[in-house]
């Protein structure tokens, strides 16, 4: 089959051809458009191949697509594979064996010296979704994976990116065509994060609490009571009431966790969400009197919730506002609406595991110049082993989280 490639820097330029490939919320054109930012390069490619329509007339069918963007030394760590490889998180230290520590201590100073020549990295990932940015038509065969990877690497060459990555591949895909294709092309694999989801089969919040261990149930009930004693109430608000005050709360929340942003950027995000997701974006708000204490914006798609934008005011820890919004509030709402899963994403693993979430390991793949591969390979192997031990140390609900599907 003869394949042609089309390139765009805005998802709107690809239209329906991309939409038919989208297999998750995070691959939808509306989601990708919301993630586009002024001054941030992003590349979209679609692969078109000649086929036939039921054996009759030839036609051109889009059978694959990818989204990728370059990242430099200051790129956000969980979409920056070189940072993950050269600067392991402190949480991994306790999970390294003696031999692995020696590997890292011996290799990482040399790796740090080489970093300047390895950036920028062209990273294929779905923004905010912890999924790889490679898509293929459901009817396409495994050969499309090789076509997509070849197209990604050719784009990297044209962009002058010496390193290439496909990030956050679900474990099931890591053992399938995608993972095997990446390994065959010399990519180094390592587990970087785990994606967390809470299955919600309960008919009420009380049903959820009743399924928990006694100590946890007692603790979480006390958090709910503390929230009520503080005079805080939860209400869902219309999307058109979501505005500047919420943008300010989001900015404060992000800055507390080390992210560089401002109210103008938060407001642009809010306006983009209103434009692209008027029917599925929803806002649950915590309010005490006239004061907005916090909010969570979530997407209700295909029988699941996806909390994605949060803002919590200063001084809300004693009222447990975060947990009442993002867990107890959403679980109560999910029970009322017969929603059967809430996708929470990575990090804060202890809190998520203790509240009943399941885990799906995500594997990242990094392709480096041959001159560095021998040095980086043992580092990737050591970090992969330590990360898997760390993730396995939490009391997860049995069973991997499923991947959300397109509405």
Short mmCIF file of C-alpha atoms in Angstrom, two decimals:
data_model
loop_
_atom_site.label_atom_id
_atom_site.label_comp_id
_atom_site.label_asym_id
_atom_site.label_seq_id
_atom_site.Cartn_x
_atom_site.Cartn_y
_atom_site.Cartn_z
CA UNK A 1 0.00 0.00 0.00
CA UNK A 2 1.33 3.43 -0.99
CA UNK A 3 1.30 5.82 1.97
CA UNK A 4 1.35 9.59 1.88
CA UNK A 5 1.87 11.85 4.90
CA UNK A 6 0.09 15.10 5.74
CA UNK A 7 1.45 17.51 8.34
CA UNK A 8 -0.31 20.22 10.35
CA UNK A 9 0.50 22.40 13.35
CA UNK A 10 -3.15 22.87 14.36
CA UNK A 11 -5.53 19.97 14.76
CA UNK A 12 -8.33 21.97 13.12
CA UNK A 13 -6.51 21.64 9.80
CA UNK A 14 -7.00 17.84 9.79
CA UNK A 15 -10.70 17.74 10.69
CA UNK A 16 -12.67 14.52 10.23
CA UNK A 17 -9.67 12.49 9.09
CA UNK A 18 -8.23 12.73 12.60
CA UNK A 19 -11.59 12.28 14.33
CA UNK A 20 -12.09 8.81 12.87
CA UNK A 21 -8.78 7.69 14.42
CA UNK A 22 -9.48 9.05 17.91
CA UNK A 23 -9.90 6.22 20.42
CA UNK A 24 -9.97 8.19 23.69
CA UNK A 25 -11.08 11.50 25.14
CA UNK A 26 -7.47 12.67 24.93
CA UNK A 27 -7.21 12.02 21.18
CA UNK A 28 -10.34 13.95 20.23
CA UNK A 29 -9.72 17.10 18.15
CA UNK A 30 -11.55 19.17 20.77
CA UNK A 31 -9.17 17.98 23.50
CA UNK A 32 -6.08 18.58 21.38
CA UNK A 33 -7.29 22.05 20.42
CA UNK A 34 -7.80 22.87 24.11
CA UNK A 35 -4.18 21.89 24.79
CA UNK A 36 -2.74 24.09 22.04
CA UNK A 37 -0.87 27.09 23.42
CA UNK A 38 0.62 30.21 21.81
CA UNK A 39 4.33 29.79 21.22
CA UNK A 40 4.31 26.01 21.81
CA UNK A 41 5.22 23.91 18.76
CA UNK A 42 3.00 20.94 18.10
CA UNK A 43 2.99 18.61 15.11
CA UNK A 44 0.19 16.46 13.79
CA UNK A 45 0.71 13.87 11.07
CA UNK A 46 -1.79 11.61 9.35
CA UNK A 47 -0.96 8.68 7.11
CA UNK A 48 -3.15 8.13 4.06
CA UNK A 49 -3.09 4.91 2.09
CA UNK A 50 -4.84 3.80 -1.08
CA UNK A 51 -7.37 1.04 -0.52
CA UNK A 52 -10.63 -0.15 -2.01
CA UNK A 53 -14.24 0.25 -1.08
CA UNK A 54 -15.65 -3.29 -0.86
CA UNK A 55 -13.51 -4.31 -3.85
CA UNK A 56 -14.89 -1.56 -6.07
CA UNK A 57 -13.42 1.91 -6.57
CA UNK A 58 -10.04 2.88 -5.15
CA UNK A 59 -10.11 5.37 -2.32
CA UNK A 60 -7.72 7.10 0.03
CA UNK A 61 -8.20 6.15 3.66
CA UNK A 62 -6.48 7.66 6.70
CA UNK A 63 -5.06 4.70 8.61
CA UNK A 64 -2.71 6.31 11.12
CA UNK A 65 -1.90 9.53 12.91
CA UNK A 66 0.49 10.97 15.45
CA UNK A 67 0.88 14.06 17.61
CA UNK A 68 4.32 15.13 18.78
CA UNK A 69 6.07 18.17 20.14
CA UNK A 70 9.65 19.12 20.99
CA UNK A 71 10.68 19.48 24.62
CA UNK A 72 13.85 21.02 26.03
CA UNK A 73 15.61 20.90 29.41
CA UNK A 74 12.85 22.97 31.04
CA UNK A 75 10.02 20.79 29.75
CA UNK A 76 7.52 19.38 32.24
CA UNK A 77 9.18 16.37 33.83
CA UNK A 78 6.52 13.74 33.10
CA UNK A 79 6.62 14.58 29.40
CA UNK A 80 10.40 14.96 29.43
CA UNK A 81 12.02 11.52 29.12
CA UNK A 82 15.59 12.81 29.36
CA UNK A 83 14.76 14.45 32.70
CA UNK A 84 13.18 11.23 33.95
CA UNK A 85 16.27 9.30 32.89
CA UNK A 86 18.85 11.70 34.31
CA UNK A 87 17.03 13.02 37.39
CA UNK A 88 15.13 10.16 39.09
CA UNK A 89 12.49 11.23 41.57
CA UNK A 90 13.32 10.98 45.30
CA UNK A 91 10.51 8.44 45.77
CA UNK A 92 12.56 5.87 43.82
CA UNK A 93 15.59 5.93 46.12
CA UNK A 94 14.16 3.51 48.68
CA UNK A 95 13.33 1.00 45.92
CA UNK A 96 16.77 0.75 44.30
CA UNK A 97 18.93 -2.31 44.92
CA UNK A 98 22.62 -1.89 45.74
CA UNK A 99 23.57 -2.92 42.20
CA UNK A 100 21.09 -0.44 40.71
CA UNK A 101 22.45 2.37 42.87
CA UNK A 102 25.94 1.62 41.59
CA UNK A 103 24.69 1.69 38.00
CA UNK A 104 23.08 5.10 38.50
CA UNK A 105 26.01 6.57 40.43
CA UNK A 106 28.41 5.45 37.71
CA UNK A 107 26.39 6.44 34.66
CA UNK A 108 24.36 9.50 35.54
CA UNK A 109 27.22 12.04 35.80
CA UNK A 110 28.31 11.07 32.28
CA UNK A 111 24.70 11.13 31.12
CA UNK A 112 24.27 14.63 32.56
CA UNK A 113 27.28 15.80 30.54
CA UNK A 114 25.71 14.41 27.35
CA UNK A 115 22.29 16.03 27.88
CA UNK A 116 23.05 19.29 26.11
CA UNK A 117 23.55 17.37 22.85
CA UNK A 118 20.40 15.25 23.28
CA UNK A 119 17.85 18.08 23.40
CA UNK A 120 15.38 18.85 21.98
CA UNK A 121 13.50 15.58 22.30
CA UNK A 122 10.58 15.04 19.94
CA UNK A 123 7.94 13.48 22.21
CA UNK A 124 4.85 11.66 20.97
CA UNK A 125 2.19 11.80 23.68
CA UNK A 126 -1.44 12.87 24.07
CA UNK A 127 -1.33 16.06 26.16
CA UNK A 128 -2.73 15.63 29.64
CA UNK A 129 -3.83 12.07 28.94
CA UNK A 130 -0.80 9.92 29.85
CA UNK A 131 -1.19 8.01 26.61
CA UNK A 132 1.05 7.75 23.53
CA UNK A 133 0.35 10.09 20.63
CA UNK A 134 0.23 7.30 18.03
CA UNK A 135 -3.17 6.35 16.61
CA UNK A 136 -4.21 3.79 14.03
CA UNK A 137 -7.44 2.84 12.36
CA UNK A 138 -9.17 -0.12 14.03
CA UNK A 139 -8.96 -2.08 10.77
CA UNK A 140 -5.26 -1.35 10.23
CA UNK A 141 -2.64 -4.03 10.71
CA UNK A 142 0.56 -3.99 12.78
CA UNK A 143 2.55 -2.59 9.85
CA UNK A 144 0.99 0.82 10.55
CA UNK A 145 3.00 0.98 13.80
CA UNK A 146 6.22 0.82 11.80
CA UNK A 147 4.93 3.48 9.40
CA UNK A 148 4.04 5.80 12.29
CA UNK A 149 7.41 5.34 13.99
CA UNK A 150 9.25 5.94 10.75
CA UNK A 151 7.20 9.12 10.20
CA UNK A 152 7.96 10.25 13.77
CA UNK A 153 11.69 9.73 13.32
CA UNK A 154 11.70 11.51 9.95
CA UNK A 155 9.93 14.44 11.59
CA UNK A 156 12.57 14.44 14.34
CA UNK A 157 15.32 14.59 11.71
CA UNK A 158 13.64 17.52 9.97
CA UNK A 159 13.20 19.31 13.31
CA UNK A 160 16.82 18.70 14.34
CA UNK A 161 15.83 16.63 17.39
CA UNK A 162 18.60 14.14 18.27
CA UNK A 163 16.36 12.11 20.59
CA UNK A 164 12.82 10.78 20.08
CA UNK A 165 10.31 9.37 22.58
CA UNK A 166 6.92 7.67 22.68
CA UNK A 167 5.64 8.13 26.20
CA UNK A 168 3.08 6.58 28.55
CA UNK A 169 2.31 3.38 26.66
CA UNK A 170 -0.19 1.25 28.65
CA UNK A 171 1.30 -2.03 29.83
CA UNK A 172 -1.02 -4.06 27.58
CA UNK A 173 0.23 -2.18 24.51
CA UNK A 174 3.82 -2.42 25.73
CA UNK A 175 3.62 -6.20 25.32
CA UNK A 176 1.84 -5.92 21.95
CA UNK A 177 2.56 -4.51 18.51
CA UNK A 178 3.46 -1.03 19.70
CA UNK A 179 5.94 -2.11 22.38
CA UNK A 180 7.53 -4.70 20.12
CA UNK A 181 7.82 -2.20 17.28
CA UNK A 182 9.52 0.34 19.54
CA UNK A 183 12.01 -2.21 20.87
CA UNK A 184 12.82 -3.38 17.34
CA UNK A 185 13.74 0.19 16.42
CA UNK A 186 16.11 0.59 19.35
CA UNK A 187 13.98 2.49 21.86
CA UNK A 188 14.86 2.09 25.55
CA UNK A 189 11.80 1.26 27.71
CA UNK A 190 11.25 2.31 31.29
CA UNK A 191 8.18 2.66 33.49
CA UNK A 192 7.76 6.30 34.44
CA UNK A 193 4.24 6.61 35.90
CA UNK A 194 1.15 4.62 36.74
CA UNK A 195 -2.34 5.73 35.71
CA UNK A 196 -5.00 5.39 38.41
CA UNK A 197 -8.74 4.81 38.11
CA UNK A 198 -11.52 4.18 40.60
CA UNK A 199 -14.30 1.83 39.60
CA UNK A 200 -17.60 3.07 41.04
CA UNK A 201 -20.21 0.29 41.20
CA UNK A 202 -21.90 1.70 44.30
CA UNK A 203 -25.40 3.10 44.57
CA UNK A 204 -24.34 5.80 47.04
CA UNK A 205 -21.33 7.31 48.82
CA UNK A 206 -22.26 5.19 51.85
CA UNK A 207 -21.88 2.11 49.65
CA UNK A 208 -18.37 3.18 48.74
CA UNK A 209 -17.45 3.83 52.38
CA UNK A 210 -18.92 0.50 53.50
CA UNK A 211 -16.54 -1.36 51.17
CA UNK A 212 -13.46 0.16 52.80
CA UNK A 213 -11.38 -1.21 55.66
CA UNK A 214 -12.76 -0.05 59.02
CA UNK A 215 -9.85 2.30 59.79
CA UNK A 216 -10.08 3.97 56.40
CA UNK A 217 -13.84 4.22 56.57
CA UNK A 218 -13.57 5.95 59.95
CA UNK A 219 -10.90 8.35 58.66
CA UNK A 220 -12.80 9.31 55.52
CA UNK A 221 -16.04 9.86 57.41
CA UNK A 222 -14.13 12.20 59.73
CA UNK A 223 -12.89 14.14 56.68
CA UNK A 224 -16.45 14.48 55.41
CA UNK A 225 -17.60 15.72 58.83
CA UNK A 226 -14.72 18.23 59.05
CA UNK A 227 -15.75 19.63 55.67
CA UNK A 228 -19.34 20.05 56.85
CA UNK A 229 -18.31 21.56 60.22
CA UNK A 230 -16.32 24.20 58.35
CA UNK A 231 -19.59 25.31 56.77
CA UNK A 232 -18.51 24.28 53.27
CA UNK A 233 -21.00 23.01 50.71
CA UNK A 234 -20.63 21.33 47.32
CA UNK A 235 -22.69 22.38 44.31
CA UNK A 236 -22.35 21.82 40.61
CA UNK A 237 -22.36 25.14 38.77
CA UNK A 238 -23.19 25.90 35.12
CA UNK A 239 -20.18 26.11 32.84
CA UNK A 240 -20.95 29.74 31.98
CA UNK A 241 -20.35 30.65 35.68
CA UNK A 242 -16.85 29.21 35.50
CA UNK A 243 -14.60 32.27 35.27
CA UNK A 244 -11.94 34.58 36.65
CA UNK A 245 -12.19 33.61 40.31
CA UNK A 246 -11.76 29.97 39.37
CA UNK A 247 -8.82 30.86 37.11
CA UNK A 248 -7.10 32.54 40.07
CA UNK A 249 -7.66 29.50 42.30
CA UNK A 250 -6.25 27.22 39.61
CA UNK A 251 -3.16 29.42 39.24
CA UNK A 252 -2.54 29.38 43.00
CA UNK A 253 -2.99 25.61 43.13
CA UNK A 254 -0.58 25.00 40.24
CA UNK A 255 2.08 27.32 41.66
CA UNK A 256 2.01 25.45 44.98
CA UNK A 257 3.10 22.38 43.04
CA UNK A 258 5.90 24.12 41.19
CA UNK A 259 4.19 24.91 37.88
CA UNK A 260 4.82 28.24 36.17
CA UNK A 261 1.53 29.82 35.13
CA UNK A 262 -0.57 32.93 35.65
CA UNK A 263 -4.21 33.97 35.77
CA UNK A 264 -4.24 34.93 32.10
CA UNK A 265 -3.10 31.43 31.07
CA UNK A 266 -5.65 29.82 33.38
CA UNK A 267 -8.39 32.02 31.93
CA UNK A 268 -7.38 31.10 28.36
CA UNK A 269 -7.70 27.45 29.33
CA UNK A 270 -11.17 28.04 30.79
CA UNK A 271 -12.33 29.86 27.66
CA UNK A 272 -10.96 27.06 25.48
CA UNK A 273 -12.78 24.43 27.55
CA UNK A 274 -16.04 26.36 27.25
CA UNK A 275 -15.57 26.56 23.49
CA UNK A 276 -14.59 22.97 22.82
CA UNK A 277 -16.46 21.02 25.54
CA UNK A 278 -19.74 22.85 26.18
CA UNK A 279 -21.65 19.58 26.69
CA UNK A 280 -19.25 17.33 28.59
CA UNK A 281 -17.18 19.71 30.79
CA UNK A 282 -18.69 20.16 34.24
CA UNK A 283 -17.66 22.00 37.40
CA UNK A 284 -18.16 20.90 41.01
CA UNK A 285 -17.56 23.79 43.40
CA UNK A 286 -16.90 24.07 47.14
CA UNK A 287 -18.22 27.26 48.72
CA UNK A 288 -18.28 28.63 52.26
CA UNK A 289 -20.67 31.54 52.50
CA UNK A 290 -19.66 33.87 49.69
CA UNK A 291 -16.15 32.41 49.38
CA UNK A 292 -15.25 29.86 46.70
CA UNK A 293 -12.92 27.45 48.50
CA UNK A 294 -12.19 25.18 45.58
CA UNK A 295 -13.43 23.49 42.44
CA UNK A 296 -12.80 20.51 40.19
CA UNK A 297 -13.56 20.60 36.50
CA UNK A 298 -14.27 17.15 35.09
CA UNK A 299 -15.33 15.68 31.78
CA UNK A 300 -18.25 13.25 31.67
CA UNK A 301 -17.52 11.02 28.68
CA UNK A 302 -18.62 7.46 27.81
CA UNK A 303 -19.85 6.57 31.27
CA UNK A 304 -16.73 7.85 33.04
CA UNK A 305 -15.53 11.00 34.79
CA UNK A 306 -12.16 12.59 34.06
CA UNK A 307 -11.23 15.24 36.68
CA UNK A 308 -8.67 17.47 34.98
CA UNK A 309 -8.59 21.04 36.31
CA UNK A 310 -8.43 21.83 40.01
CA UNK A 311 -8.24 24.92 42.16
CA UNK A 312 -8.04 24.84 45.96
CA UNK A 313 -7.72 27.97 48.11
CA UNK A 314 -4.99 28.36 50.73
CA UNK A 315 -5.77 27.05 54.21
CA UNK A 316 -8.20 24.32 53.16
CA UNK A 317 -6.28 21.31 54.47
CA UNK A 318 -8.11 21.19 57.81
CA UNK A 319 -11.46 21.13 56.00
CA UNK A 320 -10.18 18.40 53.62
CA UNK A 321 -11.62 20.39 50.73
CA UNK A 322 -9.51 18.62 48.11
CA UNK A 323 -10.68 15.15 49.10
CA UNK A 324 -14.30 16.21 49.50
CA UNK A 325 -14.29 17.70 46.02
CA UNK A 326 -12.22 15.23 44.03
CA UNK A 327 -13.17 12.01 45.79
CA UNK A 328 -16.26 12.07 48.01
CA UNK A 329 -18.07 14.68 45.91
CA UNK A 330 -17.36 13.01 42.59
CA UNK A 331 -18.12 9.53 43.98
CA UNK A 332 -21.48 10.74 45.30
CA UNK A 333 -22.27 12.28 41.92
CA UNK A 334 -21.09 9.17 40.06
CA UNK A 335 -23.39 6.99 42.16
CA UNK A 336 -26.36 9.26 41.39
CA UNK A 337 -25.65 9.16 37.65
CA UNK A 338 -24.63 5.46 37.41
CA UNK A 339 -21.11 6.42 36.31
CA UNK A 340 -18.88 3.39 36.62
CA UNK A 341 -15.33 4.78 36.57
CA UNK A 342 -13.39 7.89 37.56
CA UNK A 343 -9.95 8.37 35.99
CA UNK A 344 -7.57 10.13 38.37
CA UNK A 345 -4.26 9.93 36.51
CA UNK A 346 -0.78 9.47 38.02
CA UNK A 347 0.99 10.62 41.18
CA UNK A 348 -0.26 10.87 44.80
CA UNK A 349 -0.27 7.07 44.63
CA UNK A 350 -0.74 6.41 48.34
CA UNK A 351 -3.89 8.55 48.55
CA UNK A 352 -5.34 6.97 45.42
CA UNK A 353 -4.55 3.39 46.41
CA UNK A 354 -5.99 3.87 49.90
CA UNK A 355 -9.20 5.25 48.37
CA UNK A 356 -9.69 2.17 46.22
CA UNK A 357 -8.07 2.99 42.89
CA UNK A 358 -6.54 0.44 40.55
CA UNK A 359 -3.27 0.97 38.70
CA UNK A 360 -2.15 0.64 35.08
CA UNK A 361 1.60 1.01 34.58
CA UNK A 362 2.66 3.33 31.76
CA UNK A 363 5.93 2.62 29.92
CA UNK A 364 7.94 5.30 28.12
CA UNK A 365 10.30 4.59 25.22
CA UNK A 366 13.32 6.75 24.37
CA UNK A 367 15.48 6.53 21.25
CA UNK A 368 18.96 8.02 21.66
CA UNK A 369 22.00 8.34 19.40
CA UNK A 370 24.15 5.22 19.33
CA UNK A 371 26.95 7.11 21.11
CA UNK A 372 24.80 7.40 24.24
CA UNK A 373 22.68 4.26 24.06
CA UNK A 374 25.22 1.97 25.76
CA UNK A 375 25.52 4.44 28.65
CA UNK A 376 21.76 5.05 28.99
CA UNK A 377 20.55 1.45 28.62
CA UNK A 378 21.53 0.21 32.11
CA UNK A 379 20.14 3.43 33.63
CA UNK A 380 16.75 2.84 31.98
CA UNK A 381 16.73 -0.78 33.17
CA UNK A 382 17.52 0.22 36.77
CA UNK A 383 14.91 2.98 36.86
CA UNK A 384 12.28 0.69 35.35
CA UNK A 385 12.84 -1.94 38.03
CA UNK A 386 12.79 0.59 40.88
CA UNK A 387 9.65 2.34 39.60
CA UNK A 388 7.80 -0.97 39.30
CA UNK A 389 8.78 -1.86 42.88
CA UNK A 390 7.58 1.52 44.07
CA UNK A 391 4.23 1.24 42.28
CA UNK A 392 3.76 -2.32 43.54
CA UNK A 393 4.31 -1.18 47.13
CA UNK A 394 0.89 0.52 47.36
CA UNK A 395 -2.31 -1.35 48.30
CA UNK A 396 -4.02 -1.23 44.90
CA UNK A 397 -7.39 -2.67 44.08
CA UNK A 398 -6.74 -5.80 41.97
CA UNK A 399 -6.96 -5.35 38.21
CA UNK A 400 -5.61 -2.75 35.78
CA UNK A 401 -7.49 0.42 35.02
CA UNK A 402 -9.12 0.37 31.63
CA UNK A 403 -8.47 2.99 28.96
CA UNK A 404 -11.33 5.46 28.39
CA UNK A 405 -12.94 5.18 24.99
CA UNK A 406 -14.27 7.72 22.55
CA UNK A 407 -17.90 8.81 23.01
#
